[in-house]
XYZ file of N, CA and C in Angstrom:
342
model
N -42.635 -24.926 -32.229
C -43.507 -24.263 -33.140
C -42.649 -23.902 -34.352
N -42.910 -23.850 -35.537
C -44.048 -24.513 -36.235
C -43.883 -26.015 -36.260
N -45.003 -26.679 -36.247
C -45.084 -28.104 -36.467
C -45.465 -28.333 -37.896
N -44.573 -28.928 -38.715
C -44.815 -29.053 -40.126
C -44.905 -30.573 -40.465
N -46.001 -30.876 -41.119
C -46.216 -32.300 -41.576
C -46.324 -32.340 -43.094
N -45.547 -33.202 -43.704
C -45.599 -33.395 -45.148
C -46.103 -34.788 -45.428
N -47.241 -34.803 -46.068
C -47.835 -36.137 -46.470
C -47.565 -36.259 -47.958
N -47.038 -37.385 -48.399
C -46.698 -37.549 -49.772
C -47.010 -39.013 -50.282
N -47.296 -39.074 -51.520
C -47.579 -40.408 -52.113
C -46.336 -41.278 -52.236
N -46.462 -42.547 -52.007
C -45.297 -43.437 -52.100
C -44.593 -43.384 -53.319
N -45.295 -43.027 -54.432
C -44.635 -42.941 -55.763
C -43.657 -41.754 -55.825
N -43.658 -40.855 -54.855
C -42.730 -39.770 -54.881
C -41.448 -40.076 -54.094
N -41.327 -41.226 -53.579
C -40.156 -41.618 -52.691
C -38.849 -41.144 -53.295
N -38.591 -41.519 -54.529
C -37.274 -41.212 -55.139
C -37.304 -39.843 -55.880
N -38.373 -39.124 -55.832
C -38.447 -37.853 -56.497
C -38.516 -36.679 -55.640
N -38.716 -36.919 -54.269
C -38.890 -35.816 -53.330
C -37.665 -35.487 -52.633
N -37.242 -34.222 -52.700
C -36.019 -33.720 -51.962
C -36.502 -33.309 -50.552
N -36.519 -34.300 -49.604
C -37.067 -34.038 -48.309
C -36.270 -32.917 -47.534
N -34.971 -33.068 -47.450
C -34.162 -32.100 -46.732
C -34.314 -30.711 -47.366
N -34.246 -30.583 -48.708
C -34.361 -29.297 -49.302
C -35.807 -28.729 -49.065
N -36.812 -29.550 -49.099
C -38.181 -29.033 -48.876
C -38.315 -28.572 -47.446
N -37.788 -29.350 -46.517
C -37.927 -28.947 -45.050
C -37.221 -27.587 -44.854
N -36.069 -27.490 -45.377
C -35.346 -26.155 -45.286
C -36.033 -24.990 -45.904
N -36.704 -25.237 -47.038
C -37.368 -24.153 -47.740
C -38.661 -23.737 -46.985
N -39.369 -24.747 -46.445
C -40.569 -24.416 -45.642
C -40.162 -23.730 -44.402
N -39.099 -24.150 -43.717
C -38.578 -23.475 -42.504
C -38.316 -21.971 -42.863
N -37.618 -21.789 -43.942
C -37.310 -20.365 -44.270
C -38.538 -19.523 -44.629
N -39.503 -20.192 -45.290
C -40.760 -19.479 -45.620
C -41.470 -19.093 -44.296
N -41.433 -19.914 -43.295
C -42.086 -19.608 -42.011
C -41.360 -18.506 -41.368
N -40.033 -18.415 -41.434
C -39.267 -17.317 -40.896
C -39.654 -16.006 -41.576
N -39.658 -16.086 -42.913
C -39.881 -14.849 -43.726
C -41.264 -14.352 -43.642
N -42.236 -15.273 -43.424
C -43.705 -14.891 -43.583
C -44.336 -14.646 -42.186
N -44.000 -15.472 -41.204
C -44.757 -15.371 -39.901
C -43.773 -15.203 -38.728
N -42.561 -14.844 -38.975
C -41.574 -14.550 -37.928
C -41.234 -15.771 -37.039
N -41.271 -16.948 -37.613
C -40.850 -18.157 -36.875
C -39.346 -18.078 -36.744
N -38.786 -19.016 -35.915
C -37.335 -19.105 -35.795
C -36.888 -20.521 -36.286
N -35.828 -20.599 -37.051
C -35.405 -21.828 -37.648
C -35.248 -22.893 -36.565
N -34.633 -22.692 -35.462
C -34.472 -23.756 -34.427
C -35.811 -24.325 -33.890
N -36.845 -23.522 -34.054
C -38.177 -23.982 -33.540
C -38.923 -24.775 -34.547
N -38.535 -24.774 -35.847
C -39.297 -25.512 -36.844
C -38.989 -26.982 -36.810
N -40.094 -27.768 -36.858
C -39.983 -29.221 -36.733
C -40.813 -29.767 -37.920
N -40.122 -30.578 -38.778
C -40.816 -31.194 -39.980
C -40.746 -32.690 -39.884
N -41.850 -33.315 -40.112
C -41.878 -34.772 -40.351
C -42.572 -35.151 -41.608
N -42.126 -36.225 -42.196
C -42.636 -36.675 -43.477
C -43.402 -37.989 -43.247
N -44.566 -38.064 -43.861
C -45.421 -39.262 -43.774
C -45.738 -39.754 -45.187
N -45.355 -40.992 -45.414
C -45.545 -41.611 -46.700
C -46.959 -42.237 -46.704
N -47.678 -41.920 -47.746
C -49.022 -42.521 -47.950
C -48.860 -43.630 -48.995
N -49.207 -44.828 -48.627
C -49.110 -46.002 -49.598
C -50.024 -45.844 -50.755
N -51.223 -45.313 -50.601
C -52.106 -45.104 -51.699
C -52.731 -43.724 -51.639
N -52.907 -43.101 -52.790
C -53.547 -41.866 -52.847
C -54.490 -41.841 -54.090
N -55.609 -41.289 -53.952
C -56.587 -41.240 -55.043
C -57.062 -39.805 -55.205
N -57.019 -39.304 -56.349
C -57.542 -37.957 -56.661
C -58.651 -38.119 -57.654
N -59.867 -37.733 -57.257
C -61.041 -37.979 -58.088
C -61.257 -39.465 -58.244
N -61.134 -40.004 -59.424
C -61.311 -41.421 -59.636
C -60.004 -42.079 -60.151
N -58.902 -41.455 -59.894
C -57.639 -41.984 -60.402
C -56.574 -42.046 -59.302
N -55.659 -42.996 -59.487
C -54.464 -43.086 -58.651
C -53.552 -41.972 -59.091
N -53.259 -41.029 -58.180
C -52.483 -39.862 -58.563
C -51.538 -39.469 -57.426
N -50.320 -38.987 -57.727
C -49.462 -38.552 -56.649
C -49.928 -37.278 -55.996
N -49.725 -37.203 -54.647
C -50.162 -36.064 -53.856
C -49.069 -35.629 -52.984
N -48.891 -34.297 -52.826
C -47.887 -33.750 -51.831
C -48.653 -32.620 -51.121
N -48.901 -32.827 -49.797
C -49.648 -31.919 -49.024
C -48.803 -31.537 -47.819
N -48.716 -30.219 -47.549
C -47.949 -29.688 -46.356
C -48.893 -29.020 -45.435
N -48.816 -29.368 -44.174
C -49.610 -28.695 -43.121
C -48.624 -28.004 -42.196
N -48.829 -26.724 -41.961
C -48.042 -26.037 -41.018
C -48.941 -25.606 -39.855
N -48.569 -26.043 -38.651
C -49.350 -25.667 -37.468
C -48.517 -24.648 -36.640
N -49.166 -23.518 -36.313
C -48.462 -22.414 -35.656
C -49.150 -22.069 -34.314
N -48.381 -21.530 -33.421
C -49.015 -20.978 -32.179
C -50.007 -19.955 -32.609
N -51.114 -19.805 -31.914
C -52.197 -18.909 -32.225
C -51.647 -17.438 -32.198
N -52.247 -16.586 -32.937
C -51.986 -15.186 -32.900
C -51.640 -14.603 -34.262
N -51.417 -15.418 -35.275
C -51.118 -14.894 -36.604
C -52.466 -14.530 -37.247
N -52.449 -13.513 -38.056
C -53.652 -13.142 -38.797
C -53.970 -14.156 -39.861
N -55.235 -14.142 -40.297
C -55.602 -14.976 -41.393
C -54.795 -14.650 -42.655
N -54.508 -13.375 -42.861
C -53.727 -12.954 -44.028
C -52.303 -13.567 -43.970
N -51.731 -13.542 -42.785
C -50.363 -14.045 -42.646
C -50.370 -15.556 -42.851
N -51.359 -16.270 -42.353
C -51.446 -17.700 -42.599
C -51.656 -18.023 -44.026
N -52.470 -17.232 -44.713
C -52.704 -17.426 -46.166
C -51.429 -17.147 -46.957
N -50.702 -16.121 -46.526
C -49.424 -15.799 -47.254
C -48.441 -16.952 -47.085
N -48.394 -17.552 -45.878
C -47.450 -18.690 -45.715
C -47.983 -19.877 -46.525
N -49.186 -20.151 -46.607
C -49.727 -21.244 -47.429
C -49.383 -21.016 -48.831
N -49.548 -19.805 -49.307
C -49.224 -19.505 -50.752
C -47.732 -19.658 -51.008
N -46.903 -19.265 -50.066
C -45.437 -19.361 -50.193
C -44.975 -20.849 -50.252
N -45.615 -21.622 -49.335
C -45.275 -23.114 -49.324
C -45.758 -23.739 -50.612
N -46.955 -23.484 -51.064
C -47.511 -24.041 -52.233
C -46.624 -23.714 -53.464
N -46.118 -22.474 -53.445
C -45.277 -22.056 -54.593
C -43.944 -22.709 -54.641
N -43.413 -23.156 -53.549
C -42.100 -23.830 -53.545
C -42.108 -25.311 -53.703
N -43.264 -25.952 -53.577
C -43.329 -27.412 -53.647
C -42.834 -27.979 -55.000
N -43.242 -27.459 -56.134
C -42.758 -28.161 -57.379
C -41.237 -28.138 -57.535
N -40.514 -27.225 -56.961
C -39.067 -27.163 -57.116
C -38.403 -28.284 -56.320
N -39.113 -28.968 -55.467
C -38.529 -30.012 -54.606
C -39.004 -31.417 -55.012
N -39.608 -31.501 -56.243
C -40.033 -32.804 -56.728
C -39.495 -32.898 -58.164
N -38.750 -33.947 -58.429
C -38.298 -34.230 -59.772
C -39.533 -34.621 -60.622
N -39.629 -34.006 -61.797
C -40.729 -34.242 -62.707
C -42.075 -34.048 -62.029
N -42.370 -32.801 -61.604
C -43.534 -32.481 -60.842
C -44.891 -32.551 -61.624
N -44.838 -32.720 -62.899
C -46.053 -32.761 -63.719
C -46.970 -33.879 -63.226
N -48.219 -33.529 -63.012
C -49.222 -34.477 -62.550
C -49.332 -34.647 -61.085
N -48.433 -34.041 -60.303
C -48.512 -34.137 -58.869
C -49.521 -33.075 -58.357
N -50.361 -33.506 -57.434
C -51.400 -32.609 -56.822
C -50.769 -32.001 -55.536
N -50.534 -30.754 -55.583
C -49.885 -29.984 -54.496
C -50.944 -29.271 -53.710
N -50.739 -29.232 -52.381
C -51.603 -28.440 -51.496
C -50.859 -28.047 -50.262
N -51.333 -26.955 -49.640
C -50.774 -26.501 -48.378
C -51.823 -25.902 -47.538
N -51.641 -26.106 -46.227
C -52.685 -25.570 -45.212
C -51.849 -25.063 -44.031
N -52.319 -23.923 -43.516
C -51.672 -23.351 -42.354
C -52.792 -23.177 -41.285
N -52.591 -23.677 -40.123
C -53.562 -23.622 -39.082
C -52.941 -23.282 -37.763
N -53.798 -22.998 -36.766
C -53.371 -22.752 -35.376
C -53.172 -24.065 -34.650
N -52.178 -24.178 -33.802
C -52.088 -25.247 -32.900
C -53.184 -25.141 -31.809
N -53.556 -26.233 -31.223
C -54.594 -26.214 -30.099
C -53.949 -25.474 -28.913
N -54.786 -24.824 -28.158
C -54.313 -24.110 -26.928
C -53.527 -25.064 -25.935
N -53.813 -26.266 -25.971
C -53.144 -27.231 -25.033
C -51.744 -27.700 -25.536
N -51.317 -27.245 -26.703
C -50.018 -27.605 -27.238
C -48.912 -27.263 -26.261
N -48.000 -28.265 -26.056
C -46.784 -28.053 -25.246
C -45.638 -28.636 -25.982
N -44.432 -28.148 -25.696
C -43.215 -28.652 -26.269
C -42.109 -28.667 -25.231
N -41.223 -29.624 -25.404
C -39.999 -29.663 -24.513
C -38.884 -30.315 -25.211
N -37.698 -30.101 -24.712
C -36.527 -30.758 -25.263
C -35.952 -31.628 -24.096
N -35.731 -32.860 -24.397
C -35.238 -33.810 -23.426
C -33.749 -33.756 -23.212
């Protein structure tokens, strides 16, 4: 926990600081919802095509999934924090559509280290 997924447009390949973004989101989770850095897991998924409205446009969306128990206010605060840090991790962020969502993991979520 937290499970963090970053979906980004292929056009951001050379503009996105993945390691820096992951570290910043991890720290935001620690600061906002009392997560622990060793428990944060981030994966990046490249989208070959993205369309916003009727135009081809770059998109960067972060989803943070947490164990249940956080208030809606805490989840909204984390979403706001993540949204606020996204432009700093993209070279030339003008025109990029940024979004963030924080949700609860399903009750059946399990985790293990092999």
